[in-house]
Amino acid sequence: MSYRFVGIIDRYLLSGSEFTRRLRAVRPEQWTAPTPCAEWDVHRLVNHMTRGNLNYIFLLDGGSAAEFLRLRDRDALCGDPVGAYVRSVRECAAAFRKPGALKQILDYPLGPVTGEQALAVRTTDATIHTWDLARATNAPEELDPGLVAWIEDHLTDIYAGLAESPVSTETTHRFFAAPQAPPHAGESRQARLLRLMGR
């Protein structure tokens, strides 16, 4: 394993548990609440996260980038958002624990990546969307500081070689939101990361 991604399965599980903690607190009337991602309400955000985990397993099983994108919005919740998401995290972690999975080259939509880099992207996605879910449901917005620090310190490595990257000023912003504000003195690591990720 690359030293940059040592412990990535544990970090992925931590990001999943942080999302789960907010998810369990969603009230019935909040499922249709808007999120910072303009195209998603809370229900669609949770489906995006759950389907994403399942799609990463699909890539490990030899799935293609085109099929990954085709399946991206398919319902993965089956009427049980919390249960479906929790299962998807557990199943995704188990898939990446299989021998050779972290070194396997995956046909990711933004370019071929190793399993460990793909899981680093997934961990980042889960962390940022945890904030989105918290904001949408008026839950505590503080992210795990260790995850925030690790992601910010490794952003270049996490998105290295991909066709689109939130750390590139020339990226297309088809998959990642554009930064919404200039940096300012005294901003926290979380505020800086969220700004870079278009929040």
Coordinates of N, CA, C and O in Angstrom, one line a residue:
M1 N 0.8 -1.2 0.0 CA 0.0 0.0 0.0 C 0.9 1.2 0.0 O 1.9 1.3 0.7
S2 N 0.5 2.3 -0.7 CA 1.2 3.5 -0.7 C 1.1 4.2 0.7 O 0.1 4.1 1.3
Y3 N 2.2 4.7 1.1 CA 2.3 5.3 2.4 C 1.2 6.4 2.6 O 0.7 6.7 3.7
R4 N 0.9 7.1 1.4 CA -0.1 8.2 1.5 C -1.5 7.7 1.9 O -2.3 8.4 2.5
F5 N -1.8 6.4 1.7 CA -3.1 5.9 1.9 C -3.1 4.8 3.0 O -4.1 4.0 3.1
V6 N -2.1 4.8 3.8 CA -2.1 3.8 4.9 C -3.3 4.1 5.8 O -3.6 5.2 6.2
G7 N -4.0 3.0 6.2 CA -5.1 3.1 7.1 C -6.4 3.6 6.4 O -7.4 4.0 7.0
I8 N -6.4 3.5 5.0 CA -7.6 4.2 4.3 C -8.9 3.4 4.6 O -9.9 4.1 4.6
I9 N -8.9 2.1 4.8 CA -10.1 1.5 5.1 C -10.7 2.0 6.4 O -11.9 2.2 6.5
D10 N -9.8 2.1 7.4 CA -10.3 2.7 8.7 C -10.8 4.1 8.5 O -11.8 4.5 9.2
R11 N -10.2 4.9 7.7 CA -10.7 6.3 7.5 C -12.0 6.2 6.8 O -12.9 7.0 7.1
Y12 N -12.1 5.3 5.8 CA -13.4 5.2 5.1 C -14.5 4.8 6.1 O -15.6 5.4 6.0
L13 N -14.3 3.9 7.0 CA -15.3 3.5 7.9 C -15.6 4.6 8.9 O -16.8 4.8 9.3
L14 N -14.6 5.4 9.3 CA -14.9 6.6 10.1 C -15.8 7.6 9.4 O -16.8 8.1 10.0
S15 N -15.5 7.8 8.1 CA -16.3 8.8 7.4 C -17.8 8.2 7.3 O -18.7 9.0 7.4
G16 N -17.9 6.9 7.1 CA -19.2 6.3 7.0 C -20.0 6.4 8.4 O -21.2 6.7 8.4
S17 N -19.3 6.2 9.5 CA -19.9 6.3 10.8 C -20.3 7.8 11.1 O -21.4 8.0 11.7
E18 N -19.6 8.7 10.6 CA -19.9 10.1 10.8 C -21.2 10.5 10.0 O -22.1 11.2 10.5
F19 N -21.3 10.0 8.8 CA -22.5 10.2 8.0 C -23.7 9.5 8.6 O -24.8 10.1 8.8
T20 N -23.4 8.3 9.1 CA -24.5 7.5 9.7 C -25.1 8.2 11.0 O -26.3 8.2 11.2
R21 N -24.2 8.8 11.7 CA -24.6 9.5 13.0 C -25.6 10.6 12.6 O -26.7 10.8 13.3
R22 N -25.4 11.4 11.6 CA -26.3 12.4 11.2 C -27.6 11.8 10.5 O -28.7 12.3 10.7
L23 N -27.4 10.7 9.8 CA -28.5 10.1 9.1 C -29.5 9.5 10.1 O -30.7 9.7 9.9
R24 N -29.1 9.0 11.2 CA -30.0 8.4 12.2 C -30.8 9.5 12.8 O -31.9 9.2 13.4
A25 N -30.4 10.7 12.8 CA -31.2 11.8 13.4 C -32.1 12.5 12.5 O -32.8 13.4 12.9
V26 N -32.2 12.1 11.2 CA -33.1 12.7 10.2 C -34.5 12.5 10.6 O -34.9 11.3 10.8
R27 N -35.3 13.5 10.7 CA -36.7 13.4 11.1 C -37.6 13.2 9.8 O -37.1 13.6 8.7
P28 N -38.7 12.6 10.0 CA -39.6 12.3 8.8 C -39.8 13.5 7.8 O -39.7 13.3 6.6
E29 N -40.0 14.6 8.4 CA -40.3 15.8 7.5 C -39.0 16.4 6.9 O -39.1 17.2 6.0
Q30 N -37.9 15.9 7.2 CA -36.6 16.4 6.7 C -36.1 15.7 5.4 O -35.2 16.2 4.8
W31 N -36.8 14.6 5.0 CA -36.3 13.8 3.9 C -36.4 14.6 2.6 O -35.7 14.4 1.6
T32 N -37.3 15.6 2.5 CA -37.5 16.4 1.3 C -36.8 17.8 1.5 O -36.9 18.6 0.6
A33 N -36.0 18.0 2.6 CA -35.3 19.3 2.8 C -34.2 19.4 1.7 O -33.6 18.5 1.4
P34 N -34.0 20.6 1.3 CA -32.9 20.9 0.3 C -31.6 20.7 1.0 O -31.4 21.0 2.2
T35 N -30.6 20.4 0.2 CA -29.2 20.3 0.7 C -28.3 21.3 -0.1 O -28.8 21.9 -1.1
P36 N -27.1 21.5 0.4 CA -26.2 22.4 -0.4 C -25.9 22.0 -1.8 O -25.5 22.8 -2.6
C37 N -26.2 20.8 -2.1 CA -26.1 20.3 -3.5 C -27.4 20.5 -4.2 O -28.4 19.9 -3.8
A38 N -27.5 21.5 -5.0 CA -28.8 22.0 -5.5 C -29.7 21.0 -6.1 O -30.9 21.1 -6.0
E39 N -29.1 19.9 -6.7 CA -30.0 18.9 -7.4 C -30.5 17.9 -6.4 O -31.3 17.0 -6.8
W40 N -30.1 17.9 -5.2 CA -30.5 16.8 -4.2 C -31.2 17.4 -3.0 O -30.8 18.3 -2.4
D41 N -32.3 16.7 -2.6 CA -32.9 16.8 -1.3 C -32.2 15.8 -0.4 O -31.3 15.0 -0.9
V42 N -32.6 15.7 0.8 CA -31.9 14.8 1.8 C -32.0 13.3 1.3 O -31.1 12.6 1.3
H43 N -33.2 12.9 0.8 CA -33.4 11.6 0.4 C -32.5 11.2 -0.8 O -31.8 10.2 -0.8
R44 N -32.4 12.1 -1.7 CA -31.5 11.9 -2.9 C -30.0 11.9 -2.5 O -29.2 11.2 -3.1
L45 N -29.7 12.7 -1.5 CA -28.3 12.7 -1.1 C -27.9 11.4 -0.5 O -26.9 10.8 -0.7
V46 N -28.8 10.9 0.4 CA -28.6 9.6 1.0 C -28.5 8.5 0.0 O -27.7 7.6 0.1
N47 N -29.4 8.5 -1.0 CA -29.3 7.6 -2.1 C -28.0 7.7 -2.9 O -27.4 6.6 -3.2
H48 N -27.6 8.9 -3.1 CA -26.3 9.1 -3.8 C -25.1 8.4 -3.0 O -24.3 7.8 -3.6
M49 N -25.1 8.6 -1.7 CA -24.1 8.0 -0.9 C -24.2 6.5 -0.9 O -23.2 5.8 -1.0
T50 N -25.4 6.0 -0.8 CA -25.6 4.5 -0.7 C -25.2 3.9 -2.0 O -24.5 2.9 -2.1
R51 N -25.8 4.4 -3.1 CA -25.5 3.9 -4.4 C -24.0 4.0 -4.8 O -23.4 3.1 -5.4
G52 N -23.4 5.1 -4.3 CA -21.9 5.3 -4.5 C -21.1 4.1 -3.9 O -20.2 3.6 -4.6
N53 N -21.5 3.8 -2.7 CA -20.7 2.7 -2.1 C -20.9 1.4 -2.9 O -20.0 0.6 -3.1
L54 N -22.1 1.1 -3.3 CA -22.4 -0.1 -4.1 C -21.7 -0.1 -5.4 O -21.2 -1.1 -5.9
N55 N -21.6 1.1 -6.0 CA -20.9 1.2 -7.3 C -19.4 1.0 -7.2 O -18.8 0.5 -8.1
Y56 N -18.8 1.4 -6.0 CA -17.4 1.1 -5.8 C -17.2 -0.4 -5.8 O -16.2 -0.9 -6.3
I57 N -18.1 -1.1 -5.1 CA -18.0 -2.6 -5.1 C -18.1 -3.1 -6.6 O -17.4 -4.0 -7.0
F58 N -19.0 -2.5 -7.3 CA -19.2 -2.9 -8.7 C -17.9 -2.7 -9.5 O -17.5 -3.6 -10.3
L59 N -17.2 -1.6 -9.3 CA -15.9 -1.4 -10.0 C -14.9 -2.5 -9.6 O -14.1 -2.9 -10.4
L60 N -14.8 -2.8 -8.3 CA -13.9 -3.9 -7.9 C -14.2 -5.2 -8.6 O -13.3 -6.0 -8.8
D61 N -15.5 -5.4 -8.9 CA -15.9 -6.6 -9.5 C -15.7 -6.6 -11.0 O -16.2 -7.5 -11.8
G62 N -15.0 -5.5 -11.5 CA -14.8 -5.4 -13.0 C -15.7 -4.5 -13.7 O -15.7 -4.5 -15.0
G63 N -16.6 -3.8 -13.0 CA -17.5 -2.9 -13.7 C -16.9 -1.8 -14.4 O -15.8 -1.4 -14.1
S64 N -17.6 -1.2 -15.4 CA -17.0 -0.2 -16.2 C -17.5 1.2 -15.7 O -18.5 1.3 -15.0
A65 N -16.7 2.2 -16.2 CA -17.0 3.6 -15.8 C -18.4 4.0 -16.4 O -19.2 4.7 -15.7
A66 N -18.7 3.5 -17.6 CA -19.9 3.9 -18.2 C -21.1 3.3 -17.4 O -22.1 4.0 -17.2
E67 N -21.0 2.1 -17.0 CA -22.1 1.5 -16.2 C -22.2 2.2 -14.8 O -23.3 2.3 -14.3
F68 N -21.0 2.5 -14.3 CA -21.0 3.3 -13.0 C -21.9 4.5 -13.1 O -22.7 4.8 -12.2
L69 N -21.7 5.3 -14.2 CA -22.4 6.5 -14.3 C -23.9 6.2 -14.6 O -24.8 6.9 -14.2
R70 N -24.2 5.1 -15.4 CA -25.6 4.8 -15.7 C -26.3 4.4 -14.4 O -27.5 4.7 -14.3
L71 N -25.7 3.8 -13.5 CA -26.3 3.4 -12.2 C -26.3 4.4 -11.1 O -26.9 4.2 -10.1
R72 N -25.7 5.5 -11.4 CA -25.4 6.5 -10.3 C -26.6 7.0 -9.6 O -26.5 7.2 -8.4
D73 N -27.7 7.1 -10.2 CA -28.9 7.6 -9.6 C -30.0 6.6 -9.3 O -31.1 6.9 -8.9
R74 N -29.7 5.3 -9.6 CA -30.7 4.3 -9.4 C -31.0 4.1 -7.9 O -30.1 4.2 -7.0
D75 N -32.2 3.8 -7.6 CA -32.6 3.7 -6.1 C -31.8 2.6 -5.5 O -31.8 1.5 -6.0
A76 N -31.2 2.9 -4.3 CA -30.5 1.9 -3.6 C -31.0 1.8 -2.1 O -30.5 1.0 -1.3
L77 N -32.1 2.6 -1.8 CA -32.6 2.6 -0.5 C -33.7 1.6 -0.2 O -33.8 1.2 1.0
C78 N -34.5 1.3 -1.1 CA -35.5 0.3 -1.0 C -36.4 0.5 0.2 O -36.7 -0.4 0.9
G79 N -36.7 1.8 0.5 CA -37.6 2.1 1.6 C -36.9 2.1 3.0 O -37.6 2.3 4.0
D80 N -35.6 1.8 3.1 CA -34.9 1.7 4.4 C -33.6 2.5 4.3 O -32.6 1.9 4.2
P81 N -33.7 3.8 4.3 CA -32.5 4.6 4.0 C -31.4 4.4 5.0 O -30.2 4.2 4.6
V82 N -31.7 4.3 6.3 CA -30.6 4.1 7.3 C -30.0 2.7 7.1 O -28.8 2.5 7.0
G83 N -30.8 1.7 7.1 CA -30.3 0.3 7.0 C -29.6 0.1 5.7 O -28.5 -0.5 5.7
A84 N -30.1 0.7 4.6 CA -29.4 0.5 3.3 C -28.0 1.1 3.3 O -27.1 0.6 2.8
Y85 N -28.0 2.3 3.8 CA -26.7 3.0 3.9 C -25.7 2.3 4.7 O -24.5 2.0 4.3
V86 N -26.1 1.9 5.9 CA -25.2 1.2 6.9 C -24.7 -0.1 6.2 O -23.5 -0.4 6.3
R87 N -25.6 -0.8 5.6 CA -25.1 -2.1 4.9 C -24.1 -1.8 3.8 O -23.2 -2.5 3.6
S88 N -24.4 -0.7 3.1 CA -23.5 -0.4 1.9 C -22.1 -0.1 2.4 O -21.1 -0.4 1.7
V89 N -22.0 0.6 3.5 CA -20.7 0.9 4.1 C -19.9 -0.4 4.5 O -18.8 -0.6 4.1
R90 N -20.6 -1.2 5.2 CA -20.1 -2.5 5.6 C -19.6 -3.3 4.5 O -18.5 -3.9 4.4
E91 N -20.5 -3.4 3.4 CA -20.2 -4.3 2.3 C -19.0 -3.7 1.5 O -18.2 -4.4 0.9
C92 N -19.0 -2.4 1.4 CA -17.9 -1.7 0.6 C -16.5 -1.9 1.3 O -15.5 -2.3 0.7
A93 N -16.5 -1.8 2.6 CA -15.3 -2.0 3.4 C -14.8 -3.4 3.2 O -13.6 -3.7 3.0
A94 N -15.8 -4.4 3.3 CA -15.4 -5.8 3.2 C -14.8 -6.1 1.8 O -13.9 -6.8 1.7
A95 N -15.4 -5.5 0.8 CA -14.9 -5.7 -0.6 C -13.5 -5.2 -0.7 O -12.6 -5.8 -1.4
F96 N -13.2 -4.0 -0.1 CA -11.8 -3.4 -0.3 C -10.8 -4.1 0.7 O -9.6 -4.0 0.5
R97 N -11.3 -4.9 1.6 CA -10.4 -5.7 2.5 C -9.9 -7.0 1.8 O -9.0 -7.6 2.2
K98 N -10.5 -7.4 0.7 CA -10.1 -8.6 0.0 C -8.7 -8.5 -0.5 O -8.3 -7.4 -0.9
P99 N -7.9 -9.6 -0.5 CA -6.6 -9.5 -1.0 C -6.4 -8.9 -2.4 O -7.1 -9.3 -3.3
G100 N -5.6 -7.9 -2.5 CA -5.3 -7.3 -3.8 C -6.2 -6.2 -4.2 O -5.9 -5.5 -5.1
A101 N -7.3 -6.0 -3.4 CA -8.3 -5.0 -3.8 C -7.7 -3.6 -3.8 O -8.0 -2.8 -4.7
L102 N -6.9 -3.2 -2.8 CA -6.4 -1.9 -2.8 C -5.4 -1.5 -3.9 O -5.2 -0.4 -4.2
K103 N -4.8 -2.6 -4.5 CA -3.9 -2.4 -5.6 C -4.5 -2.6 -6.9 O -3.9 -2.3 -8.0
Q104 N -5.7 -3.0 -6.9 CA -6.4 -3.3 -8.2 C -6.7 -2.0 -8.9 O -7.0 -1.0 -8.3
I105 N -6.5 -2.0 -10.3 CA -6.8 -0.8 -11.1 C -8.3 -0.8 -11.5 O -8.8 -1.8 -12.0
L106 N -9.0 0.2 -11.1 CA -10.4 0.3 -11.4 C -10.7 1.3 -12.5 O -10.0 2.3 -12.7
D107 N -11.8 1.0 -13.3 CA -12.2 1.8 -14.4 C -13.1 2.9 -13.9 O -14.3 3.0 -14.1
Y108 N -12.5 3.9 -13.1 CA -13.3 4.9 -12.5 C -13.7 6.0 -13.6 O -12.9 6.2 -14.5
P109 N -14.8 6.6 -13.4 CA -15.3 7.6 -14.4 C -14.3 8.7 -14.7 O -14.3 9.3 -15.8
L110 N -13.5 9.1 -13.8 CA -12.6 10.2 -14.0 C -11.2 9.7 -14.4 O -10.2 10.5 -14.4
G111 N -11.0 8.4 -14.6 CA -9.8 7.9 -15.0 C -9.4 6.7 -14.2 O -9.9 6.5 -13.1
P112 N -8.5 5.8 -14.7 CA -8.1 4.6 -13.9 C -7.4 5.0 -12.6 O -6.6 5.9 -12.6
V113 N -7.8 4.3 -11.6 CA -7.2 4.5 -10.3 C -7.0 3.2 -9.5 O -7.7 2.2 -9.8
T114 N -6.1 3.2 -8.6 CA -6.0 2.0 -7.7 C -7.2 2.0 -6.8 O -7.8 3.0 -6.5
G115 N -7.4 0.8 -6.2 CA -8.5 0.7 -5.2 C -8.3 1.6 -4.0 O -9.2 2.2 -3.6
E116 N -7.0 1.8 -3.6 CA -6.8 2.6 -2.4 C -7.0 4.1 -2.7 O -7.6 4.8 -1.9
Q117 N -6.7 4.5 -4.0 CA -7.0 5.9 -4.3 C -8.5 6.1 -4.5 O -9.1 7.1 -4.0
A118 N -9.2 5.2 -5.1 CA -10.7 5.2 -5.2 C -11.3 5.4 -3.8 O -12.2 6.2 -3.6
L119 N -10.8 4.6 -2.8 CA -11.4 4.6 -1.5 C -11.1 5.9 -0.8 O -11.9 6.4 0.0
A120 N -9.9 6.5 -1.1 CA -9.6 7.9 -0.6 C -10.6 8.9 -1.1 O -11.0 9.8 -0.4
V121 N -10.9 8.8 -2.4 CA -11.9 9.7 -3.0 C -13.2 9.5 -2.3 O -14.0 10.5 -2.0
R122 N -13.6 8.3 -2.1 CA -14.9 7.9 -1.5 C -14.9 8.5 0.0 O -16.0 9.0 0.4
T123 N -13.8 8.4 0.7 CA -13.8 8.9 2.0 C -13.9 10.4 2.1 O -14.7 10.9 2.9
T124 N -13.3 11.1 1.1 CA -13.5 12.5 1.0 C -14.9 12.9 0.7 O -15.5 13.8 1.3
D125 N -15.5 12.2 -0.3 CA -16.9 12.4 -0.6 C -17.8 12.3 0.6 O -18.7 13.1 0.8
A126 N -17.6 11.2 1.3 CA -18.5 10.9 2.5 C -18.3 12.0 3.5 O -19.3 12.4 4.1
T127 N -17.1 12.5 3.7 CA -16.9 13.5 4.7 C -17.6 14.9 4.3 O -18.2 15.5 5.1
I128 N -17.4 15.2 3.1 CA -18.0 16.5 2.6 C -19.6 16.4 2.6 O -20.3 17.3 3.1
H129 N -20.1 15.2 2.2 CA -21.5 15.1 2.2 C -22.1 14.9 3.6 O -23.3 15.1 3.8
T130 N -21.2 14.6 4.6 CA -21.7 14.6 6.0 C -22.0 16.0 6.4 O -23.1 16.2 7.1
W131 N -21.2 16.9 6.0 CA -21.5 18.3 6.3 C -22.8 18.8 5.5 O -23.6 19.5 6.1
D132 N -22.9 18.3 4.3 CA -24.2 18.7 3.5 C -25.4 18.2 4.3 O -26.4 18.9 4.4
L133 N -25.3 16.9 4.8 CA -26.5 16.4 5.5 C -26.8 17.1 6.8 O -27.9 17.4 7.1
A134 N -25.7 17.5 7.5 CA -25.8 18.2 8.7 C -26.5 19.6 8.4 O -27.4 20.0 9.1
R135 N -26.0 20.3 7.4 CA -26.5 21.6 7.1 C -28.0 21.5 6.7 O -28.8 22.3 7.1
A136 N -28.4 20.5 5.9 CA -29.7 20.3 5.5 C -30.7 20.0 6.6 O -31.9 20.3 6.5
T137 N -30.2 19.4 7.7 CA -31.1 18.9 8.7 C -30.9 19.6 10.1 O -31.4 19.2 11.1
N138 N -30.1 20.7 10.0 CA -29.8 21.5 11.2 C -29.2 20.7 12.3 O -29.4 20.9 13.5
A139 N -28.3 19.8 11.9 CA -27.6 19.0 12.8 C -26.2 19.6 13.1 O -25.8 20.5 12.3
P140 N -25.5 19.2 14.1 CA -24.1 19.7 14.3 C -23.2 19.6 13.1 O -23.2 18.5 12.5
E141 N -22.6 20.6 12.7 CA -21.8 20.6 11.4 C -20.3 20.4 11.6 O -19.6 20.3 10.6
E142 N -19.8 20.2 12.8 CA -18.4 20.0 13.0 C -18.0 18.6 12.5 O -18.6 17.6 13.0
L143 N -17.1 18.5 11.6 CA -16.6 17.2 11.1 C -15.5 16.7 11.9 O -14.9 17.4 12.7
D144 N -15.3 15.4 11.8 CA -14.2 14.8 12.5 C -12.9 15.5 12.2 O -12.5 15.5 11.0
P145 N -12.2 16.1 13.2 CA -11.0 16.9 12.8 C -9.9 16.1 12.3 O -9.1 16.6 11.4
G146 N -9.7 14.8 12.7 CA -8.7 14.0 12.1 C -8.9 13.7 10.6 O -8.0 13.7 9.8
L147 N -10.2 13.5 10.2 CA -10.5 13.3 8.8 C -10.3 14.5 8.0 O -9.7 14.5 6.9
V148 N -10.7 15.7 8.6 CA -10.5 16.9 7.9 C -9.0 17.2 7.6 O -8.6 17.5 6.5
A149 N -8.2 17.0 8.7 CA -6.8 17.2 8.5 C -6.1 16.3 7.5 O -5.3 16.7 6.7
W150 N -6.5 15.0 7.6 CA -5.9 14.0 6.6 C -6.3 14.4 5.2 O -5.5 14.4 4.3
I151 N -7.6 14.7 5.0 CA -8.1 15.0 3.6 C -7.3 16.3 3.1 O -6.8 16.3 2.0
E152 N -7.3 17.3 3.9 CA -6.7 18.5 3.4 C -5.2 18.3 3.1 O -4.7 18.8 2.1
D153 N -4.5 17.6 4.0 CA -3.1 17.3 3.8 C -2.8 16.5 2.5 O -1.7 16.5 2.0
H154 N -3.8 15.7 2.1 CA -3.6 14.7 1.0 C -4.4 15.0 -0.2 O -4.6 14.1 -1.1
L155 N -5.0 16.2 -0.3 CA -5.9 16.5 -1.4 C -5.3 16.2 -2.8 O -5.9 15.6 -3.7
T156 N -4.0 16.7 -2.9 CA -3.4 16.5 -4.2 C -3.2 15.0 -4.6 O -3.4 14.6 -5.7
D157 N -2.8 14.2 -3.6 CA -2.7 12.8 -3.8 C -4.0 12.1 -4.1 O -4.1 11.2 -4.9
I158 N -5.0 12.5 -3.3 CA -6.3 11.9 -3.5 C -6.9 12.0 -4.9 O -7.4 11.1 -5.5
Y159 N -6.6 13.2 -5.5 CA -7.2 13.4 -6.9 C -6.1 13.4 -8.0 O -6.4 13.8 -9.1
A160 N -5.0 12.9 -7.6 CA -3.9 12.8 -8.6 C -4.3 12.0 -9.9 O -4.8 10.9 -9.8
G161 N -4.0 12.6 -11.0 CA -4.3 11.9 -12.3 C -5.7 11.9 -12.8 O -6.0 11.3 -13.9
L162 N -6.6 12.4 -12.0 CA -8.0 12.3 -12.4 C -8.4 13.4 -13.4 O -7.8 14.5 -13.4
A163 N -9.4 13.2 -14.2 CA -9.7 14.1 -15.3 C -10.3 15.4 -14.7 O -10.4 16.5 -15.3
E164 N -10.9 15.3 -13.4 CA -11.4 16.5 -12.8 C -11.0 16.4 -11.3 O -10.9 15.3 -10.7
S165 N -10.6 17.6 -10.8 CA -10.1 17.6 -9.4 C -10.6 18.9 -8.7 O -10.4 20.0 -9.3
P166 N -11.0 18.8 -7.5 CA -11.4 20.1 -6.8 C -10.2 21.0 -6.5 O -10.4 22.1 -6.1
V167 N -9.0 20.4 -6.6 CA -7.8 21.3 -6.3 C -7.2 21.9 -7.5 O -6.2 22.5 -7.5
S168 N -7.8 21.7 -8.7 CA -7.3 22.3 -9.9 C -8.1 23.4 -10.4 O -9.4 23.3 -10.5
T169 N -7.5 24.6 -10.6 CA -8.3 25.7 -11.0 C -8.8 25.6 -12.5 O -9.7 26.3 -12.8
E170 N -8.3 24.6 -13.2 CA -8.7 24.4 -14.6 C -9.7 23.3 -14.8 O -9.9 22.8 -15.9
T171 N -10.2 22.7 -13.7 CA -11.1 21.6 -13.7 C -12.4 22.0 -14.3 O -12.8 23.2 -14.3
T172 N -13.2 21.0 -14.8 CA -14.5 21.3 -15.4 C -15.6 21.6 -14.5 O -16.6 22.1 -14.8
H173 N -15.5 21.1 -13.2 CA -16.6 21.2 -12.2 C -17.9 20.5 -12.7 O -19.0 20.9 -12.3
R174 N -17.7 19.4 -13.4 CA -18.9 18.6 -13.7 C -19.2 17.7 -12.5 O -20.4 17.4 -12.3
F175 N -18.3 17.3 -11.7 CA -18.5 16.4 -10.6 C -18.2 17.1 -9.3 O -18.7 16.7 -8.2
F176 N -17.4 18.1 -9.3 CA -17.1 18.8 -8.0 C -17.5 20.3 -8.1 O -17.2 20.9 -9.2
A177 N -18.1 20.8 -7.1 CA -18.5 22.2 -7.1 C -17.3 23.1 -7.1 O -16.3 22.8 -6.5
A178 N -17.5 24.2 -7.7 CA -16.4 25.2 -7.7 C -16.3 26.0 -6.4 O -17.3 26.2 -5.7
P179 N -15.1 26.3 -6.0 CA -15.0 27.1 -4.7 C -15.9 28.3 -4.8 O -16.0 29.0 -5.8
Q180 N -16.5 28.6 -3.7 CA -17.5 29.7 -3.6 C -17.0 31.0 -3.1 O -17.7 32.0 -3.2
A181 N -15.8 31.0 -2.5 CA -15.4 32.3 -1.9 C -13.8 32.2 -1.8 O -13.2 31.2 -1.9
P182 N -13.2 33.4 -1.8 CA -11.8 33.5 -1.7 C -11.3 33.1 -0.2 O -12.2 33.2 0.7
P183 N -10.1 32.7 -0.1 CA -9.6 32.4 1.3 C -9.6 33.6 2.2 O -9.5 34.7 1.6
H184 N -9.7 33.4 3.5 CA -9.6 34.6 4.3 C -8.8 34.2 5.6 O -8.7 33.0 6.0
A185 N -8.2 35.2 6.2 CA -7.3 35.0 7.3 C -8.1 34.4 8.5 O -9.2 34.8 8.8
G186 N -7.5 33.4 9.1 CA -8.0 32.8 10.3 C -9.1 31.8 10.1 O -9.6 31.3 11.1
E187 N -9.3 31.3 8.9 CA -10.3 30.3 8.7 C -9.8 29.0 9.2 O -8.6 28.7 9.2
S188 N -10.7 28.2 9.7 CA -10.4 26.9 10.3 C -10.0 25.9 9.2 O -10.3 26.1 8.0
R189 N -9.4 24.8 9.5 CA -9.1 23.7 8.5 C -10.4 23.2 7.9 O -10.5 23.0 6.7
Q190 N -11.5 23.1 8.7 CA -12.7 22.6 8.1 C -13.3 23.7 7.2 O -13.7 23.3 6.1
A191 N -13.3 24.9 7.6 CA -13.8 26.0 6.7 C -13.0 26.0 5.4 O -13.6 26.2 4.3
R192 N -11.7 25.9 5.5 CA -10.9 25.9 4.3 C -11.2 24.7 3.4 O -11.3 24.9 2.1
L193 N -11.3 23.5 3.9 CA -11.6 22.4 3.1 C -13.0 22.5 2.5 O -13.2 22.3 1.3
L194 N -14.0 22.9 3.2 CA -15.3 23.1 2.7 C -15.3 24.2 1.6 O -16.0 24.0 0.5
R195 N -14.6 25.2 1.7 CA -14.5 26.2 0.7 C -13.9 25.7 -0.6 O -14.4 25.9 -1.7
L196 N -12.8 24.9 -0.4 CA -12.2 24.3 -1.6 C -13.1 23.3 -2.3 O -13.1 23.2 -3.5
M197 N -14.0 22.7 -1.5 CA -15.0 21.8 -2.1 C -16.3 22.4 -2.5 O -17.3 21.8 -2.8
G198 N -16.3 23.7 -2.6 CA -17.5 24.4 -3.1 C -18.6 24.7 -2.2 O -19.7 24.9 -2.6
R199 N -18.3 24.7 -0.9 CA -19.3 24.9 0.1 C -19.1 26.3 0.8 O -18.1 26.9 0.7

